[in-house]
Coordinates of C-alpha atoms in Angstrom, one line a residue:
M1 CA 69.4 97.1 103.2
S2 CA 68.0 95.7 99.9
S3 CA 64.3 95.0 99.9
K4 CA 64.1 93.3 96.4
M5 CA 63.0 89.8 97.0
N6 CA 64.1 86.7 95.0
T7 CA 61.5 84.3 93.7
S8 CA 63.2 81.5 95.7
D9 CA 62.9 83.3 99.0
S10 CA 60.7 81.7 101.6
I11 CA 57.6 83.7 102.3
Y12 CA 55.2 82.8 105.1
V13 CA 51.7 84.0 104.5
A14 CA 49.7 83.7 107.8
G15 CA 46.0 83.4 107.3
H16 CA 46.4 82.1 103.7
R17 CA 42.8 80.6 103.5
G18 CA 41.2 84.0 104.2
M19 CA 40.2 86.5 101.7
V20 CA 43.3 88.6 102.2
G21 CA 45.8 85.7 102.6
S22 CA 44.6 83.8 99.5
A23 CA 44.9 87.0 97.4
V24 CA 48.5 87.5 98.7
V25 CA 49.4 84.0 97.8
R26 CA 47.9 84.4 94.1
R27 CA 49.9 87.6 93.8
L28 CA 53.2 85.8 94.9
E29 CA 52.4 82.9 92.6
K30 CA 51.7 85.4 89.7
A31 CA 55.2 87.0 90.4
G32 CA 56.8 83.4 90.2
F33 CA 57.5 82.8 93.8
T34 CA 58.1 79.1 94.5
N35 CA 58.7 78.9 98.2
I36 CA 55.4 80.2 99.7
L37 CA 54.8 78.7 103.2
T38 CA 51.2 78.1 104.5
R39 CA 49.8 76.4 107.4
S40 CA 46.1 75.8 108.0
R41 CA 44.6 76.2 111.5
S42 CA 44.6 72.5 112.2
E43 CA 48.4 72.4 111.3
L44 CA 49.3 75.5 113.3
D45 CA 47.4 77.2 116.0
L46 CA 48.6 80.8 115.8
T47 CA 47.3 81.5 119.4
D48 CA 49.8 78.9 120.7
R49 CA 53.0 80.7 121.3
N50 CA 55.2 77.6 121.6
A51 CA 53.8 76.2 118.4
V52 CA 54.4 79.4 116.4
R53 CA 58.1 79.6 117.8
E54 CA 58.6 75.9 116.8
F55 CA 57.3 76.6 113.3
F56 CA 59.5 79.7 112.8
S57 CA 62.6 78.0 114.3
T58 CA 62.1 75.2 111.7
A59 CA 60.9 77.0 108.6
K60 CA 62.8 80.3 109.1
P61 CA 60.8 82.3 106.6
A62 CA 62.7 85.2 105.0
Y63 CA 59.6 87.2 104.7
V64 CA 56.3 87.2 106.6
V65 CA 52.9 88.7 105.7
D66 CA 50.5 88.7 108.7
A67 CA 47.0 88.4 107.1
A68 CA 45.7 86.3 110.1
A69 CA 43.1 87.6 112.4
K70 CA 39.7 86.8 114.0
V71 CA 37.4 88.8 112.0
G72 CA 33.5 89.4 111.9
G73 CA 30.9 91.9 111.3
I74 CA 29.3 94.5 113.7
V75 CA 27.2 91.8 115.5
A76 CA 30.1 89.4 116.3
N77 CA 32.4 92.3 117.3
N78 CA 29.8 93.8 119.6
E79 CA 28.8 90.4 121.3
Q80 CA 32.4 89.0 121.7
P81 CA 34.8 91.8 122.5
V82 CA 36.7 89.6 124.8
E83 CA 37.4 86.9 122.2
F84 CA 38.2 89.6 119.5
L85 CA 40.7 91.4 121.7
L86 CA 42.4 88.3 123.3
Q87 CA 42.6 86.2 120.1
N88 CA 43.9 89.0 117.9
L89 CA 46.4 90.1 120.5
A90 CA 47.6 86.4 120.8
I91 CA 47.9 85.8 117.1
Q92 CA 49.7 88.9 116.3
N93 CA 52.0 89.0 119.3
N94 CA 53.2 85.3 118.6
I95 CA 53.9 85.9 115.0
I96 CA 55.6 89.3 115.4
E97 CA 57.8 88.0 118.3
A98 CA 58.7 84.9 116.5
A99 CA 59.6 86.8 113.3
A100 CA 61.9 89.0 115.4
D101 CA 63.5 86.2 117.3
F102 CA 64.1 83.9 114.2
D103 CA 65.5 86.6 112.1
T104 CA 62.8 87.2 109.5
C105 CA 64.3 89.7 107.0
K106 CA 61.1 91.7 106.5
F107 CA 57.7 91.5 108.1
L108 CA 54.3 93.0 106.9
F109 CA 51.6 93.6 109.4
L110 CA 48.0 94.2 108.0
G111 CA 45.6 96.2 110.2
S112 CA 42.3 97.8 109.3
S113 CA 40.9 101.3 108.7
C114 CA 38.8 100.8 111.9
I115 CA 42.0 101.8 113.8
Y116 CA 41.0 105.4 113.2
P117 CA 38.7 107.5 115.4
K118 CA 35.0 107.3 114.6
M119 CA 34.9 111.1 113.8
A120 CA 38.2 111.4 112.1
P121 CA 38.5 114.3 109.5
Q122 CA 37.8 112.9 105.9
P123 CA 39.7 111.6 104.0
I124 CA 41.5 110.0 107.0
S125 CA 45.4 110.4 107.0
E126 CA 47.8 108.2 108.9
D127 CA 48.4 110.8 111.5
S128 CA 44.7 110.6 112.7
L129 CA 45.6 107.5 114.7
L130 CA 44.9 108.0 118.4
T131 CA 43.3 111.4 118.0
G132 CA 39.9 110.6 119.2
P133 CA 37.5 107.8 120.5
L134 CA 37.0 104.7 118.4
E135 CA 33.8 103.2 116.9
P136 CA 32.4 101.4 119.8
T137 CA 31.0 98.4 117.9
N138 CA 34.5 97.2 116.8
E139 CA 36.6 98.9 119.5
A140 CA 38.1 95.5 120.6
Y141 CA 39.3 94.6 117.2
A142 CA 40.7 98.2 116.5
I143 CA 42.7 98.1 119.8
A144 CA 44.3 94.9 118.9
K145 CA 45.3 96.2 115.5
I146 CA 46.6 99.4 117.0
A147 CA 48.7 97.3 119.4
G148 CA 50.1 95.4 116.5
I149 CA 51.1 98.5 114.6
R150 CA 52.9 99.8 117.8
L151 CA 54.5 96.5 118.5
C152 CA 56.0 96.6 115.0
Q153 CA 57.2 100.1 115.4
Y154 CA 58.7 99.3 118.8
Y155 CA 60.7 96.3 117.3
V156 CA 62.1 98.8 114.7
R157 CA 63.1 101.3 117.3
Q158 CA 64.4 99.0 119.9
K159 CA 65.7 96.0 117.9
G160 CA 66.4 97.5 114.4
K161 CA 63.9 95.2 112.7
N162 CA 62.5 95.8 109.2
F163 CA 58.9 95.5 110.2
I164 CA 56.2 97.5 108.2
S165 CA 52.4 97.9 108.4
G166 CA 49.5 98.5 106.0
M167 CA 45.9 99.6 106.9
P168 CA 43.5 98.4 104.2
T169 CA 40.0 100.1 103.7
N170 CA 36.9 98.0 103.1
L171 CA 37.8 94.9 101.0
Y172 CA 35.9 92.6 98.8
G173 CA 36.5 89.9 96.2
P174 CA 37.0 86.1 95.9
N175 CA 36.8 84.3 99.2
D176 CA 34.8 87.0 100.9
N177 CA 32.2 86.2 103.4
F178 CA 28.6 86.0 101.9
D179 CA 26.8 84.9 105.0
L180 CA 23.9 87.5 105.5
H181 CA 24.3 87.4 109.3
T182 CA 27.9 88.1 109.5
S183 CA 29.0 89.7 106.1
H184 CA 29.9 93.3 105.2
V185 CA 27.8 95.6 103.0
L186 CA 29.2 94.8 99.6
P187 CA 28.9 90.9 99.8
A188 CA 25.7 91.2 101.5
L189 CA 24.3 93.4 98.7
I190 CA 25.6 91.1 96.1
R191 CA 23.9 88.0 97.7
K192 CA 20.6 89.7 98.4
V193 CA 20.3 91.2 94.9
H194 CA 21.1 87.8 93.5
E195 CA 18.5 86.2 95.5
A196 CA 15.9 89.0 94.6
K197 CA 16.7 88.5 90.9
V198 CA 16.4 84.6 91.2
A199 CA 13.0 85.0 93.0
G200 CA 11.8 87.4 90.4
N201 CA 11.1 90.1 93.0
K202 CA 9.9 93.4 91.8
E203 CA 11.8 95.4 94.4
Y204 CA 14.8 95.2 96.6
V205 CA 15.0 96.7 100.0
V206 CA 18.2 98.4 101.2
W207 CA 18.8 99.4 104.8
G208 CA 19.1 103.1 105.7
T209 CA 18.9 106.2 103.5
G210 CA 21.6 105.3 101.0
T211 CA 23.5 108.4 101.8
P212 CA 26.5 107.2 103.7
R213 CA 29.7 107.0 101.7
R214 CA 32.1 104.1 101.6
E215 CA 35.4 103.2 100.0
F216 CA 35.9 99.7 98.5
L217 CA 39.1 98.0 97.4
H218 CA 39.3 94.8 95.4
V219 CA 41.4 92.3 97.5
D220 CA 43.7 91.6 94.5
D221 CA 44.6 95.2 94.5
L222 CA 45.4 95.0 98.3
A223 CA 47.5 92.0 97.5
D224 CA 49.4 93.9 94.8
A225 CA 49.9 96.9 97.3
C226 CA 51.3 94.3 99.7
F227 CA 53.7 93.0 97.1
F228 CA 54.7 96.6 96.2
L229 CA 55.4 97.5 99.9
L230 CA 57.5 94.3 100.5
E231 CA 59.6 95.4 97.6
N232 CA 59.7 99.0 97.9
Y233 CA 59.1 100.2 101.5
D234 CA 61.2 100.1 104.5
S235 CA 59.7 102.6 107.1
P236 CA 58.0 101.9 110.4
E237 CA 55.4 104.5 109.6
F238 CA 52.3 102.6 108.5
V239 CA 50.5 103.3 105.3
N240 CA 46.8 103.4 104.2
I241 CA 45.9 101.1 101.5
G242 CA 42.7 102.1 99.5
C243 CA 41.5 103.5 96.3
G244 CA 41.0 107.1 97.3
E245 CA 37.5 107.2 96.1
D246 CA 34.2 106.5 97.8
V247 CA 30.6 105.9 96.8
S248 CA 27.2 106.3 98.4
I249 CA 25.4 103.2 99.5
R250 CA 22.7 104.2 97.0
E251 CA 25.3 104.3 94.1
L252 CA 26.8 101.0 95.3
A253 CA 23.4 99.2 95.3
E254 CA 22.5 100.7 91.9
T255 CA 25.9 99.3 90.5
V256 CA 25.4 95.9 92.1
C257 CA 21.8 95.7 90.4
E258 CA 23.3 96.8 87.1
V259 CA 26.2 94.3 87.2
L260 CA 23.9 91.4 88.3
G261 CA 21.1 92.3 85.9
F262 CA 18.4 92.9 88.4
Q263 CA 15.5 94.9 86.9
G264 CA 13.5 95.8 89.9
E265 CA 13.2 98.8 92.0
L266 CA 15.5 99.9 94.9
V267 CA 13.6 100.7 98.1
F268 CA 15.4 102.3 101.0
D269 CA 14.2 101.4 104.6
T270 CA 15.0 104.7 106.4
T271 CA 13.9 103.2 109.7
K272 CA 17.2 101.2 109.7
P273 CA 20.5 102.8 110.8
D274 CA 23.1 104.3 108.5
G275 CA 26.2 104.0 110.5
T276 CA 29.1 106.4 110.1
P277 CA 28.3 109.1 107.5
R278 CA 31.6 108.7 105.6
K279 CA 34.8 106.6 105.7
L280 CA 37.5 107.4 103.2
L281 CA 41.3 106.9 103.5
D282 CA 43.8 109.5 102.4
M283 CA 45.9 107.8 99.8
S284 CA 48.5 110.4 99.2
K285 CA 51.3 108.5 100.9
L286 CA 51.0 105.3 99.1
N287 CA 50.4 107.1 95.8
S288 CA 53.5 109.2 96.2
L289 CA 55.5 106.1 96.5
G290 CA 54.3 104.9 93.2
W291 CA 51.3 102.6 93.8
K292 CA 47.7 102.8 92.6
P293 CA 45.0 100.3 92.3
S294 CA 43.9 99.0 88.9
I295 CA 40.5 97.2 89.4
G296 CA 37.5 99.5 89.0
L297 CA 34.4 98.9 91.2
R298 CA 32.2 97.6 88.4
D299 CA 34.9 95.1 87.2
G300 CA 35.5 94.2 90.9
I301 CA 31.8 93.5 91.6
R302 CA 31.6 91.3 88.4
D303 CA 34.6 89.4 89.7
A304 CA 33.2 88.9 93.2
Y305 CA 29.8 87.9 91.8
A306 CA 31.4 85.2 89.5
W307 CA 33.2 83.8 92.6
F308 CA 30.0 83.8 94.5
L309 CA 28.2 81.9 91.7
A310 CA 30.9 79.4 91.5
N311 CA 31.1 78.7 95.2
H312 CA 27.6 79.1 96.6

């Protein structure tokens, strides 16, 4: 089966208004695709099975990228596990089933690195899946994503579908969530450092010791990896999508301060929790296929900050 797409092929990007979906749309447009299908939440409720089937039966997308999900930070995940599990299962089940039933030629499901066990060996390879307990604070979301991976694999095995899956690391970039109550570490740092700079503060306080290490991938690199997989990958075995390098939270905070031009001092509040000591994806599988990221952390932060300034 040929994977190469034509620029006139119809491609449905589910979740096109989110950080990931909007980046995928930008990448497709850059490649000259002219038949990109999108539906806002008010136009299509992805938790409504009948509505999703009606859309697929009418639009009949040749390709589908599933970037739709109910997402949130630690607090939201911890306080609403029922909603996170039920809504994410509904969204992905409806899209995957409809893609199978209405003859989508290729389907890309996007999960998350939180699918891996909390204490997985570092860097985390794909075969670490289901080898240990999950991080309790986002377990509901992780279980939904694991179910999505398996459902895609079962459709390949039982129905011969060309369904593939990618597991991104921590993402950042345009359209990120900069709300301090619900955002992840990098957008939160950008916003807090910006506010400290504007206020003329002499110091900036970072939670924890600064020693945990995290991996960050610019969302445009993720979108490029998705495009690469759609064109070049046809295996049900899911692949990690990251940059293969991590930085300490201290190094990350220092880089944000440098890029934003904050001259004050960094202070670490060691009474606050650190979280998992390290989380880095093993990128040997995707690298061996021929894909590597191209946006360095400093340039990526500069880009994310420019978007923040333009939109907040």
